[in-house]
Amino acid sequence: MPSKDYLIQLLKDNEVFLKGDFTLSSGKKSDYYINMKKAITEPEILSTIAKLITEMIAEDGIDKVAGPALGAVPIATAVSLESKTPLLMIRKEKKGYGTSKLIEGELNSGDNVIVVEDVTTTGGSLLKAIKAIQDNGGNVTRAFVVVDRQEGAIEAFEEEGIALEPLIKVDEF
């Protein structure tokens, strides 16, 4: 089984942690950026993430693996394949055509769902995805993030009664 240290080394080798002057999706300025979009396009990184999360949920009786678009969908897909658990994809907003669904995949009332994310700062987008699952009858049992920037996401999740479990915290780089 791959280790957390192996994942950190892969992220370093692929120059995922960048120093500089960046604006984050939240609008905040930062002197570093975690380029997880680059990371999740690398098969070895994606496979390692999937194996680590699958090992953590092996005894949980999970019905679905969910990820919000865009960054978490490859991670959720990899975990789905590794764990043999059906996938849910959570849109940022309902599309205005076709089925007009916010959640793609089959979510049944009472399904136990884990959610995954690539990076969290405040955790807002992941909490929004969790609310969509809960509003549609799903039971979110655990939430995972590959890298937590340690800027309030874990605390925001605690306030909602959900544990956010980072594979890596930014200070471990």
mmCIF file of N, CA and C in Angstrom, residues 6-140:
data_model
loop_
_atom_site.group_PDB
_atom_site.id
_atom_site.type_symbol
_atom_site.label_atom_id
_atom_site.label_comp_id
_atom_site.label_asym_id
_atom_site.label_seq_id
_atom_site.Cartn_x
_atom_site.Cartn_y
_atom_site.Cartn_z
ATOM 1 N N TYR A 6 4.945 8.796 0.506
ATOM 2 C CA TYR A 6 5.106 8.555 -0.929
ATOM 3 C C TYR A 6 4.293 9.570 -1.729
ATOM 4 N N LEU A 7 3.062 9.847 -1.290
ATOM 5 C CA LEU A 7 2.228 10.840 -1.973
ATOM 6 C C LEU A 7 2.876 12.223 -1.913
ATOM 7 N N ILE A 8 3.388 12.600 -0.756
ATOM 8 C CA ILE A 8 4.067 13.904 -0.632
ATOM 9 C C ILE A 8 5.241 13.974 -1.607
ATOM 10 N N GLN A 9 6.021 12.901 -1.687
ATOM 11 C CA GLN A 9 7.169 12.887 -2.593
ATOM 12 C C GLN A 9 6.721 13.010 -4.048
ATOM 13 N N LEU A 10 5.645 12.303 -4.410
ATOM 14 C CA LEU A 10 5.115 12.420 -5.774
ATOM 15 C C LEU A 10 4.703 13.858 -6.082
ATOM 16 N N LEU A 11 4.029 14.492 -5.132
ATOM 17 C CA LEU A 11 3.582 15.877 -5.346
ATOM 18 C C LEU A 11 4.783 16.813 -5.484
ATOM 19 N N LYS A 12 5.810 16.591 -4.680
ATOM 20 C CA LYS A 12 7.035 17.409 -4.792
ATOM 21 C C LYS A 12 7.722 17.171 -6.133
ATOM 22 N N ASP A 13 7.853 15.894 -6.505
ATOM 23 C CA ASP A 13 8.530 15.555 -7.768
ATOM 24 C C ASP A 13 7.803 16.163 -8.968
ATOM 25 N N ASN A 14 6.496 16.302 -8.880
ATOM 26 C CA ASN A 14 5.697 16.854 -9.975
ATOM 27 C C ASN A 14 5.459 18.357 -9.839
ATOM 28 N N GLU A 15 6.169 18.985 -8.907
ATOM 29 C CA GLU A 15 6.132 20.443 -8.712
ATOM 30 C C GLU A 15 4.697 20.959 -8.569
ATOM 31 N N VAL A 16 3.948 20.306 -7.692
ATOM 32 C CA VAL A 16 2.561 20.686 -7.428
ATOM 33 C C VAL A 16 2.488 21.877 -6.484
ATOM 34 N N PHE A 17 3.471 21.998 -5.592
ATOM 35 C CA PHE A 17 3.518 23.102 -4.632
ATOM 36 C C PHE A 17 4.378 24.205 -5.218
ATOM 37 N N LEU A 18 3.744 25.341 -5.544
ATOM 38 C CA LEU A 18 4.438 26.446 -6.206
ATOM 39 C C LEU A 18 4.510 27.668 -5.300
ATOM 40 N N LYS A 19 5.664 28.335 -5.297
ATOM 41 C CA LYS A 19 5.842 29.594 -4.569
ATOM 42 C C LYS A 19 5.701 30.747 -5.558
ATOM 43 N N GLY A 20 5.120 31.861 -5.095
ATOM 44 C CA GLY A 20 4.947 33.019 -5.964
ATOM 45 C C GLY A 20 3.819 33.890 -5.462
ATOM 46 N N ASP A 21 3.214 34.648 -6.365
ATOM 47 C CA ASP A 21 2.109 35.549 -6.035
ATOM 48 C C ASP A 21 0.869 35.041 -6.764
ATOM 49 N N PHE A 22 -0.106 34.523 -6.017
ATOM 50 C CA PHE A 22 -1.264 33.887 -6.630
ATOM 51 C C PHE A 22 -2.570 34.431 -6.057
ATOM 52 N N THR A 23 -3.608 34.407 -6.886
ATOM 53 C CA THR A 23 -4.966 34.682 -6.432
ATOM 54 C C THR A 23 -5.712 33.353 -6.450
ATOM 55 N N LEU A 24 -6.314 33.005 -5.309
ATOM 56 C CA LEU A 24 -7.029 31.735 -5.181
ATOM 57 C C LEU A 24 -8.455 31.875 -5.680
ATOM 58 N N SER A 25 -9.147 30.740 -5.837
ATOM 59 C CA SER A 25 -10.529 30.767 -6.317
ATOM 60 C C SER A 25 -11.428 31.550 -5.364
ATOM 61 N N SER A 26 -11.045 31.609 -4.094
ATOM 62 C CA SER A 26 -11.816 32.366 -3.106
ATOM 63 C C SER A 26 -11.608 33.875 -3.266
ATOM 64 N N GLY A 27 -10.628 34.264 -4.105
ATOM 65 C CA GLY A 27 -10.298 35.668 -4.280
ATOM 66 C C GLY A 27 -9.158 36.115 -3.375
ATOM 67 N N LYS A 28 -8.796 35.271 -2.416
ATOM 68 C CA LYS A 28 -7.702 35.586 -1.494
ATOM 69 C C LYS A 28 -6.367 35.543 -2.224
ATOM 70 N N LYS A 29 -5.424 36.372 -1.753
ATOM 71 C CA LYS A 29 -4.056 36.358 -2.270
ATOM 72 C C LYS A 29 -3.246 35.358 -1.457
ATOM 73 N N SER A 30 -2.275 34.718 -2.105
ATOM 74 C CA SER A 30 -1.438 33.745 -1.424
ATOM 75 C C SER A 30 -0.041 33.767 -2.022
ATOM 76 N N ASP A 31 0.961 33.441 -1.186
ATOM 77 C CA ASP A 31 2.330 33.371 -1.686
ATOM 78 C C ASP A 31 2.700 31.952 -2.139
ATOM 79 N N TYR A 32 1.704 31.055 -2.133
ATOM 80 C CA TYR A 32 1.919 29.726 -2.690
ATOM 81 C C TYR A 32 0.634 29.224 -3.336
ATOM 82 N N TYR A 33 0.800 28.251 -4.221
ATOM 83 C CA TYR A 33 -0.334 27.667 -4.920
ATOM 84 C C TYR A 33 -0.116 26.159 -4.994
ATOM 85 N N ILE A 34 -1.180 25.408 -4.782
ATOM 86 C CA ILE A 34 -1.112 23.959 -4.898
ATOM 87 C C ILE A 34 -1.820 23.587 -6.195
ATOM 88 N N ASN A 35 -1.049 23.209 -7.188
ATOM 89 C CA ASN A 35 -1.571 22.937 -8.519
ATOM 90 C C ASN A 35 -2.067 21.490 -8.608
ATOM 91 N N MET A 36 -3.200 21.230 -7.943
ATOM 92 C CA MET A 36 -3.743 19.871 -7.931
ATOM 93 C C MET A 36 -4.295 19.460 -9.292
ATOM 94 N N LYS A 37 -4.653 20.416 -10.140
ATOM 95 C CA LYS A 37 -5.122 20.040 -11.481
ATOM 96 C C LYS A 37 -3.987 19.334 -12.224
ATOM 97 N N LYS A 38 -2.766 19.818 -12.039
ATOM 98 C CA LYS A 38 -1.613 19.143 -12.639
ATOM 99 C C LYS A 38 -1.445 17.764 -12.005
ATOM 100 N N ALA A 39 -1.569 17.696 -10.685
ATOM 101 C CA ALA A 39 -1.365 16.432 -9.969
ATOM 102 C C ALA A 39 -2.355 15.362 -10.414
ATOM 103 N N ILE A 40 -3.625 15.748 -10.535
ATOM 104 C CA ILE A 40 -4.648 14.731 -10.816
ATOM 105 C C ILE A 40 -4.684 14.309 -12.281
ATOM 106 N N THR A 41 -3.781 14.853 -13.087
ATOM 107 C CA THR A 41 -3.646 14.369 -14.456
ATOM 108 C C THR A 41 -2.508 13.358 -14.561
ATOM 109 N N GLU A 42 -1.823 13.102 -13.457
ATOM 110 C CA GLU A 42 -0.734 12.131 -13.415
ATOM 111 C C GLU A 42 -1.246 10.809 -12.854
ATOM 112 N N PRO A 43 -1.225 9.728 -13.630
ATOM 113 C CA PRO A 43 -1.799 8.455 -13.189
ATOM 114 C C PRO A 43 -1.252 7.929 -11.863
ATOM 115 N N GLU A 44 0.045 8.046 -11.626
ATOM 116 C CA GLU A 44 0.618 7.500 -10.382
ATOM 117 C C GLU A 44 0.100 8.269 -9.161
ATOM 118 N N ILE A 45 -0.042 9.588 -9.294
ATOM 119 C CA ILE A 45 -0.576 10.389 -8.182
ATOM 120 C C ILE A 45 -2.031 10.022 -7.940
ATOM 121 N N LEU A 46 -2.807 9.973 -8.996
ATOM 122 C CA LEU A 46 -4.237 9.650 -8.883
ATOM 123 C C LEU A 46 -4.434 8.253 -8.291
ATOM 124 N N SER A 47 -3.654 7.303 -8.737
ATOM 125 C CA SER A 47 -3.739 5.947 -8.224
ATOM 126 C C SER A 47 -3.371 5.890 -6.745
ATOM 127 N N THR A 48 -2.340 6.618 -6.367
ATOM 128 C CA THR A 48 -1.910 6.644 -4.964
ATOM 129 C C THR A 48 -2.989 7.239 -4.075
ATOM 130 N N ILE A 49 -3.577 8.344 -4.505
ATOM 131 C CA ILE A 49 -4.674 8.977 -3.751
ATOM 132 C C ILE A 49 -5.828 7.989 -3.591
ATOM 133 N N ALA A 50 -6.205 7.330 -4.682
ATOM 134 C CA ALA A 50 -7.325 6.390 -4.652
ATOM 135 C C ALA A 50 -7.051 5.234 -3.697
ATOM 136 N N LYS A 51 -5.845 4.715 -3.716
ATOM 137 C CA LYS A 51 -5.500 3.596 -2.828
ATOM 138 C C LYS A 51 -5.528 4.029 -1.368
ATOM 139 N N LEU A 52 -5.000 5.219 -1.069
ATOM 140 C CA LEU A 52 -5.002 5.707 0.320
ATOM 141 C C LEU A 52 -6.425 5.881 0.844
ATOM 142 N N ILE A 53 -7.295 6.510 0.048
ATOM 143 C CA ILE A 53 -8.678 6.734 0.490
ATOM 144 C C ILE A 53 -9.434 5.410 0.589
ATOM 145 N N THR A 54 -9.244 4.538 -0.385
ATOM 146 C CA THR A 54 -9.931 3.243 -0.368
ATOM 147 C C THR A 54 -9.558 2.449 0.878
ATOM 148 N N GLU A 55 -8.297 2.494 1.254
ATOM 149 C CA GLU A 55 -7.854 1.809 2.472
ATOM 150 C C GLU A 55 -8.559 2.391 3.707
ATOM 151 N N MET A 56 -8.736 3.705 3.716
ATOM 152 C CA MET A 56 -9.365 4.376 4.864
ATOM 153 C C MET A 56 -10.856 4.067 4.990
ATOM 154 N N ILE A 57 -11.520 3.753 3.880
ATOM 155 C CA ILE A 57 -12.975 3.524 3.905
ATOM 156 C C ILE A 57 -13.355 2.049 3.805
ATOM 157 N N ALA A 58 -12.376 1.176 3.788
ATOM 158 C CA ALA A 58 -12.614 -0.244 3.506
ATOM 159 C C ALA A 58 -13.681 -0.877 4.385
ATOM 160 N N GLU A 59 -13.792 -0.452 5.636
ATOM 161 C CA GLU A 59 -14.727 -1.083 6.572
ATOM 162 C C GLU A 59 -15.986 -0.247 6.808
ATOM 163 N N ASP A 60 -16.211 0.782 5.989
ATOM 164 C CA ASP A 60 -17.253 1.770 6.280
ATOM 165 C C ASP A 60 -18.644 1.470 5.713
ATOM 166 N N GLY A 61 -18.774 0.525 4.819
ATOM 167 C CA GLY A 61 -20.077 0.272 4.217
ATOM 168 C C GLY A 61 -20.563 1.443 3.372
ATOM 169 N N ILE A 62 -19.693 1.948 2.536
ATOM 170 C CA ILE A 62 -19.992 3.105 1.691
ATOM 171 C C ILE A 62 -20.788 2.657 0.464
ATOM 172 N N ASP A 63 -21.835 3.432 0.140
ATOM 173 C CA ASP A 63 -22.643 3.137 -1.046
ATOM 174 C C ASP A 63 -22.205 3.923 -2.269
ATOM 175 N N LYS A 64 -21.696 5.164 -2.059
ATOM 176 C CA LYS A 64 -21.323 6.023 -3.180
ATOM 177 C C LYS A 64 -20.093 6.861 -2.819
ATOM 178 N N VAL A 65 -19.339 7.211 -3.851
ATOM 179 C CA VAL A 65 -18.212 8.136 -3.743
ATOM 180 C C VAL A 65 -18.585 9.358 -4.565
ATOM 181 N N ALA A 66 -18.493 10.547 -3.963
ATOM 182 C CA ALA A 66 -18.901 11.769 -4.660
ATOM 183 C C ALA A 66 -17.767 12.780 -4.708
ATOM 184 N N GLY A 67 -17.778 13.560 -5.786
ATOM 185 C CA GLY A 67 -16.817 14.645 -5.919
ATOM 186 C C GLY A 67 -17.448 15.803 -6.653
ATOM 187 N N PRO A 68 -17.220 17.030 -6.150
ATOM 188 C CA PRO A 68 -17.721 18.201 -6.873
ATOM 189 C C PRO A 68 -16.869 18.493 -8.107
ATOM 190 N N ALA A 69 -17.525 19.000 -9.145
ATOM 191 C CA ALA A 69 -16.821 19.377 -10.370
ATOM 192 C C ALA A 69 -15.936 20.588 -10.059
ATOM 193 N N LEU A 70 -14.850 20.697 -10.618
ATOM 194 C CA LEU A 70 -14.162 19.932 -11.629
ATOM 195 C C LEU A 70 -13.037 19.086 -11.025
ATOM 196 N N GLY A 71 -12.300 19.680 -10.113
ATOM 197 C CA GLY A 71 -11.082 19.045 -9.615
ATOM 198 C C GLY A 71 -11.267 17.729 -8.916
ATOM 199 N N ALA A 72 -12.382 17.530 -8.259
ATOM 200 C CA ALA A 72 -12.561 16.304 -7.481
ATOM 201 C C ALA A 72 -13.096 15.141 -8.309
ATOM 202 N N VAL A 73 -13.613 15.402 -9.482
ATOM 203 C CA VAL A 73 -14.215 14.320 -10.273
ATOM 204 C C VAL A 73 -13.184 13.241 -10.635
ATOM 205 N N PRO A 74 -11.968 13.592 -11.087
ATOM 206 C CA PRO A 74 -10.995 12.524 -11.346
ATOM 207 C C PRO A 74 -10.640 11.740 -10.078
ATOM 208 N N ILE A 75 -10.564 12.421 -8.947
ATOM 209 C CA ILE A 75 -10.247 11.754 -7.685
ATOM 210 C C ILE A 75 -11.384 10.809 -7.304
ATOM 211 N N ALA A 76 -12.613 11.297 -7.362
ATOM 212 C CA ALA A 76 -13.769 10.458 -7.037
ATOM 213 C C ALA A 76 -13.856 9.268 -7.993
ATOM 214 N N THR A 77 -13.552 9.487 -9.263
ATOM 215 C CA THR A 77 -13.572 8.407 -10.246
ATOM 216 C C THR A 77 -12.518 7.355 -9.912
ATOM 217 N N ALA A 78 -11.318 7.800 -9.573
ATOM 218 C CA ALA A 78 -10.245 6.867 -9.220
ATOM 219 C C ALA A 78 -10.602 6.067 -7.967
ATOM 220 N N VAL A 79 -11.183 6.722 -6.966
ATOM 221 C CA VAL A 79 -11.605 6.023 -5.748
ATOM 222 C C VAL A 79 -12.730 5.046 -6.074
ATOM 223 N N SER A 80 -13.658 5.469 -6.928
ATOM 224 C CA SER A 80 -14.747 4.587 -7.355
ATOM 225 C C SER A 80 -14.199 3.320 -8.004
ATOM 226 N N LEU A 81 -13.245 3.472 -8.893
ATOM 227 C CA LEU A 81 -12.648 2.321 -9.580
ATOM 228 C C LEU A 81 -11.871 1.428 -8.610
ATOM 229 N N GLU A 82 -11.089 2.054 -7.740
ATOM 230 C CA GLU A 82 -10.260 1.297 -6.784
ATOM 231 C C GLU A 82 -11.119 0.554 -5.764
ATOM 232 N N SER A 83 -12.175 1.206 -5.282
ATOM 233 C CA SER A 83 -13.010 0.625 -4.217
ATOM 234 C C SER A 83 -14.216 -0.149 -4.749
ATOM 235 N N LYS A 84 -14.425 -0.069 -6.066
ATOM 236 C CA LYS A 84 -15.595 -0.723 -6.698
ATOM 237 C C LYS A 84 -16.904 -0.175 -6.125
ATOM 238 N N THR A 85 -16.915 1.145 -5.880
ATOM 239 C CA THR A 85 -18.072 1.839 -5.320
ATOM 240 C C THR A 85 -18.612 2.812 -6.362
ATOM 241 N N PRO A 86 -19.927 2.834 -6.601
ATOM 242 C CA PRO A 86 -20.489 3.740 -7.614
ATOM 243 C C PRO A 86 -20.170 5.222 -7.351
ATOM 244 N N LEU A 87 -20.116 5.960 -8.426
ATOM 245 C CA LEU A 87 -19.692 7.362 -8.445
ATOM 246 C C LEU A 87 -20.869 8.331 -8.525
ATOM 247 N N LEU A 88 -20.725 9.460 -7.835
ATOM 248 C CA LEU A 88 -21.612 10.611 -8.000
ATOM 249 C C LEU A 88 -20.748 11.815 -8.360
ATOM 250 N N MET A 89 -21.220 12.619 -9.295
ATOM 251 C CA MET A 89 -20.548 13.872 -9.637
ATOM 252 C C MET A 89 -21.499 15.003 -9.287
ATOM 253 N N ILE A 90 -20.993 15.974 -8.549
ATOM 254 C CA ILE A 90 -21.821 17.086 -8.088
ATOM 255 C C ILE A 90 -21.466 18.332 -8.898
ATOM 256 N N ARG A 91 -22.454 18.852 -9.615
ATOM 257 C CA ARG A 91 -22.237 20.072 -10.397
ATOM 258 C C ARG A 91 -22.213 21.287 -9.471
ATOM 259 N N LYS A 92 -21.585 22.346 -9.934
ATOM 260 C CA LYS A 92 -21.602 23.602 -9.174
ATOM 261 C C LYS A 92 -23.012 24.199 -9.154
ATOM 262 N N GLU A 93 -23.730 24.009 -10.250
ATOM 263 C CA GLU A 93 -25.121 24.456 -10.341
ATOM 264 C C GLU A 93 -25.852 23.581 -11.350
ATOM 265 N N LYS A 94 -27.169 23.554 -11.234
ATOM 266 C CA LYS A 94 -27.962 22.752 -12.168
ATOM 267 C C LYS A 94 -27.768 23.278 -13.574
ATOM 268 N N LYS A 95 -27.641 22.347 -14.505
ATOM 269 C CA LYS A 95 -27.539 22.771 -15.902
ATOM 270 C C LYS A 95 -28.938 23.129 -16.398
ATOM 271 N N GLY A 96 -29.005 23.990 -17.366
ATOM 272 C CA GLY A 96 -30.294 24.470 -17.853
ATOM 273 C C GLY A 96 -30.834 23.684 -19.028
ATOM 274 N N TYR A 97 -30.323 22.481 -19.242
ATOM 275 C CA TYR A 97 -30.763 21.680 -20.384
ATOM 276 C C TYR A 97 -30.697 20.208 -20.002
ATOM 277 N N GLY A 98 -31.178 19.352 -20.864
ATOM 278 C CA GLY A 98 -31.143 17.906 -20.599
ATOM 279 C C GLY A 98 -31.950 17.559 -19.360
ATOM 280 N N THR A 99 -31.312 16.821 -18.440
ATOM 281 C CA THR A 99 -32.011 16.368 -17.226
ATOM 282 C C THR A 99 -32.034 17.436 -16.130
ATOM 283 N N SER A 100 -31.260 18.491 -16.302
ATOM 284 C CA SER A 100 -31.176 19.593 -15.324
ATOM 285 C C SER A 100 -30.822 19.112 -13.914
ATOM 286 N N LYS A 101 -29.978 18.109 -13.810
ATOM 287 C CA LYS A 101 -29.598 17.561 -12.510
ATOM 288 C C LYS A 101 -28.402 18.287 -11.905
ATOM 289 N N LEU A 102 -28.411 18.381 -10.577
ATOM 290 C CA LEU A 102 -27.264 18.888 -9.837
ATOM 291 C C LEU A 102 -26.305 17.729 -9.528
ATOM 292 N N ILE A 103 -26.866 16.550 -9.356
ATOM 293 C CA ILE A 103 -26.083 15.352 -9.048
ATOM 294 C C ILE A 103 -26.202 14.371 -10.205
ATOM 295 N N GLU A 104 -25.049 13.977 -10.753
ATOM 296 C CA GLU A 104 -25.021 12.970 -11.808
ATOM 297 C C GLU A 104 -24.623 11.645 -11.180
ATOM 298 N N GLY A 105 -25.371 10.612 -11.491
ATOM 299 C CA GLY A 105 -25.187 9.307 -10.870
ATOM 300 C C GLY A 105 -26.436 8.995 -10.071
ATOM 301 N N GLU A 106 -26.544 7.773 -9.590
ATOM 302 C CA GLU A 106 -27.757 7.320 -8.914
ATOM 303 C C GLU A 106 -27.617 7.434 -7.401
ATOM 304 N N LEU A 107 -28.188 8.490 -6.829
ATOM 305 C CA LEU A 107 -28.205 8.673 -5.379
ATOM 306 C C LEU A 107 -29.557 8.223 -4.857
ATOM 307 N N ASN A 108 -29.538 7.205 -3.993
ATOM 308 C CA ASN A 108 -30.762 6.696 -3.388
ATOM 309 C C ASN A 108 -30.890 7.236 -1.970
ATOM 310 N N SER A 109 -32.116 7.442 -1.531
ATOM 311 C CA SER A 109 -32.358 7.917 -0.177
ATOM 312 C C SER A 109 -31.711 6.960 0.820
ATOM 313 N N GLY A 110 -30.922 7.513 1.734
ATOM 314 C CA GLY A 110 -30.258 6.710 2.757
ATOM 315 C C GLY A 110 -28.889 6.182 2.363
ATOM 316 N N ASP A 111 -28.442 6.440 1.122
ATOM 317 C CA ASP A 111 -27.110 6.000 0.720
ATOM 318 C C ASP A 111 -26.046 6.644 1.599
ATOM 319 N N ASN A 112 -25.077 5.839 2.030
ATOM 320 C CA ASN A 112 -23.910 6.355 2.742
ATOM 321 C C ASN A 112 -22.884 6.797 1.707
ATOM 322 N N VAL A 113 -22.502 8.069 1.778
ATOM 323 C CA VAL A 113 -21.665 8.682 0.754
ATOM 324 C C VAL A 113 -20.411 9.274 1.388
ATOM 325 N N ILE A 114 -19.271 9.058 0.733
ATOM 326 C CA ILE A 114 -18.084 9.831 1.095
ATOM 327 C C ILE A 114 -17.893 10.872 -0.002
ATOM 328 N N VAL A 115 -17.361 12.026 0.375
ATOM 329 C CA VAL A 115 -17.044 13.059 -0.607
ATOM 330 C C VAL A 115 -15.544 13.272 -0.598
ATOM 331 N N VAL A 116 -15.024 13.616 -1.766
ATOM 332 C CA VAL A 116 -13.596 13.879 -1.907
ATOM 333 C C VAL A 116 -13.405 15.231 -2.582
ATOM 334 N N GLU A 117 -12.261 15.857 -2.298
ATOM 335 C CA GLU A 117 -11.920 17.147 -2.888
ATOM 336 C C GLU A 117 -10.416 17.178 -3.120
ATOM 337 N N ASP A 118 -9.962 18.015 -4.043
ATOM 338 C CA ASP A 118 -8.531 18.101 -4.307
ATOM 339 C C ASP A 118 -7.823 18.986 -3.285
ATOM 340 N N VAL A 119 -8.290 20.216 -3.123
ATOM 341 C CA VAL A 119 -7.678 21.168 -2.190
ATOM 342 C C VAL A 119 -8.787 21.908 -1.464
ATOM 343 N N THR A 120 -8.595 22.176 -0.163
ATOM 344 C CA THR A 120 -9.539 23.027 0.562
ATOM 345 C C THR A 120 -8.802 24.206 1.177
ATOM 346 N N THR A 121 -9.462 25.349 1.130
ATOM 347 C CA THR A 121 -9.002 26.541 1.836
ATOM 348 C C THR A 121 -10.011 26.796 2.946
ATOM 349 N N THR A 122 -11.203 27.264 2.578
ATOM 350 C CA THR A 122 -12.269 27.479 3.569
ATOM 351 C C THR A 122 -13.238 26.299 3.609
ATOM 352 N N GLY A 123 -13.245 25.486 2.563
ATOM 353 C CA GLY A 123 -14.130 24.328 2.493
ATOM 354 C C GLY A 123 -15.509 24.627 1.939
ATOM 355 N N GLY A 124 -15.747 25.865 1.524
ATOM 356 C CA GLY A 124 -17.078 26.285 1.085
ATOM 357 C C GLY A 124 -17.660 25.480 -0.055
ATOM 358 N N SER A 125 -16.880 25.214 -1.096
ATOM 359 C CA SER A 125 -17.431 24.494 -2.254
ATOM 360 C C SER A 125 -17.739 23.042 -1.900
ATOM 361 N N LEU A 126 -16.920 22.445 -1.061
ATOM 362 C CA LEU A 126 -17.177 21.060 -0.664
ATOM 363 C C LEU A 126 -18.396 20.979 0.248
ATOM 364 N N LEU A 127 -18.562 21.945 1.136
ATOM 365 C CA LEU A 127 -19.757 21.971 1.993
ATOM 366 C C LEU A 127 -21.023 22.135 1.151
ATOM 367 N N LYS A 128 -20.932 22.928 0.084
ATOM 368 C CA LYS A 128 -22.074 23.102 -0.821
ATOM 369 C C LYS A 128 -22.434 21.775 -1.493
ATOM 370 N N ALA A 129 -21.422 21.018 -1.903
ATOM 371 C CA ALA A 129 -21.659 19.706 -2.516
ATOM 372 C C ALA A 129 -22.283 18.742 -1.513
ATOM 373 N N ILE A 130 -21.808 18.794 -0.277
ATOM 374 C CA ILE A 130 -22.361 17.927 0.775
ATOM 375 C C ILE A 130 -23.829 18.263 1.013
ATOM 376 N N LYS A 131 -24.144 19.546 1.039
ATOM 377 C CA LYS A 131 -25.535 19.962 1.239
ATOM 378 C C LYS A 131 -26.425 19.429 0.112
ATOM 379 N N ALA A 132 -25.927 19.455 -1.113
ATOM 380 C CA ALA A 132 -26.692 18.923 -2.256
ATOM 381 C C ALA A 132 -26.970 17.437 -2.060
ATOM 382 N N ILE A 133 -25.985 16.700 -1.582
ATOM 383 C CA ILE A 133 -26.173 15.264 -1.334
ATOM 384 C C ILE A 133 -27.204 15.058 -0.235
ATOM 385 N N GLN A 134 -27.055 15.795 0.858
ATOM 386 C CA GLN A 134 -27.987 15.664 1.986
ATOM 387 C C GLN A 134 -29.405 16.064 1.578
ATOM 388 N N ASP A 135 -29.534 17.135 0.810
ATOM 389 C CA ASP A 135 -30.856 17.597 0.357
ATOM 390 C C ASP A 135 -31.548 16.585 -0.551
ATOM 391 N N ASN A 136 -30.748 15.682 -1.138
ATOM 392 C CA ASN A 136 -31.303 14.666 -2.033
ATOM 393 C C ASN A 136 -31.332 13.273 -1.389
ATOM 394 N N GLY A 137 -31.277 13.235 -0.049
ATOM 395 C CA GLY A 137 -31.475 11.988 0.682
ATOM 396 C C GLY A 137 -30.230 11.201 1.029
ATOM 397 N N GLY A 138 -29.060 11.693 0.636
ATOM 398 C CA GLY A 138 -27.821 10.979 0.947
ATOM 399 C C GLY A 138 -27.323 11.286 2.350
ATOM 400 N N ASN A 139 -26.573 10.358 2.900
ATOM 401 C CA ASN A 139 -25.982 10.492 4.226
ATOM 402 C C ASN A 139 -24.464 10.579 4.055
ATOM 403 N N VAL A 140 -23.906 11.789 4.206
ATOM 404 C CA VAL A 140 -22.464 11.964 4.041
ATOM 405 C C VAL A 140 -21.784 11.505 5.324
#
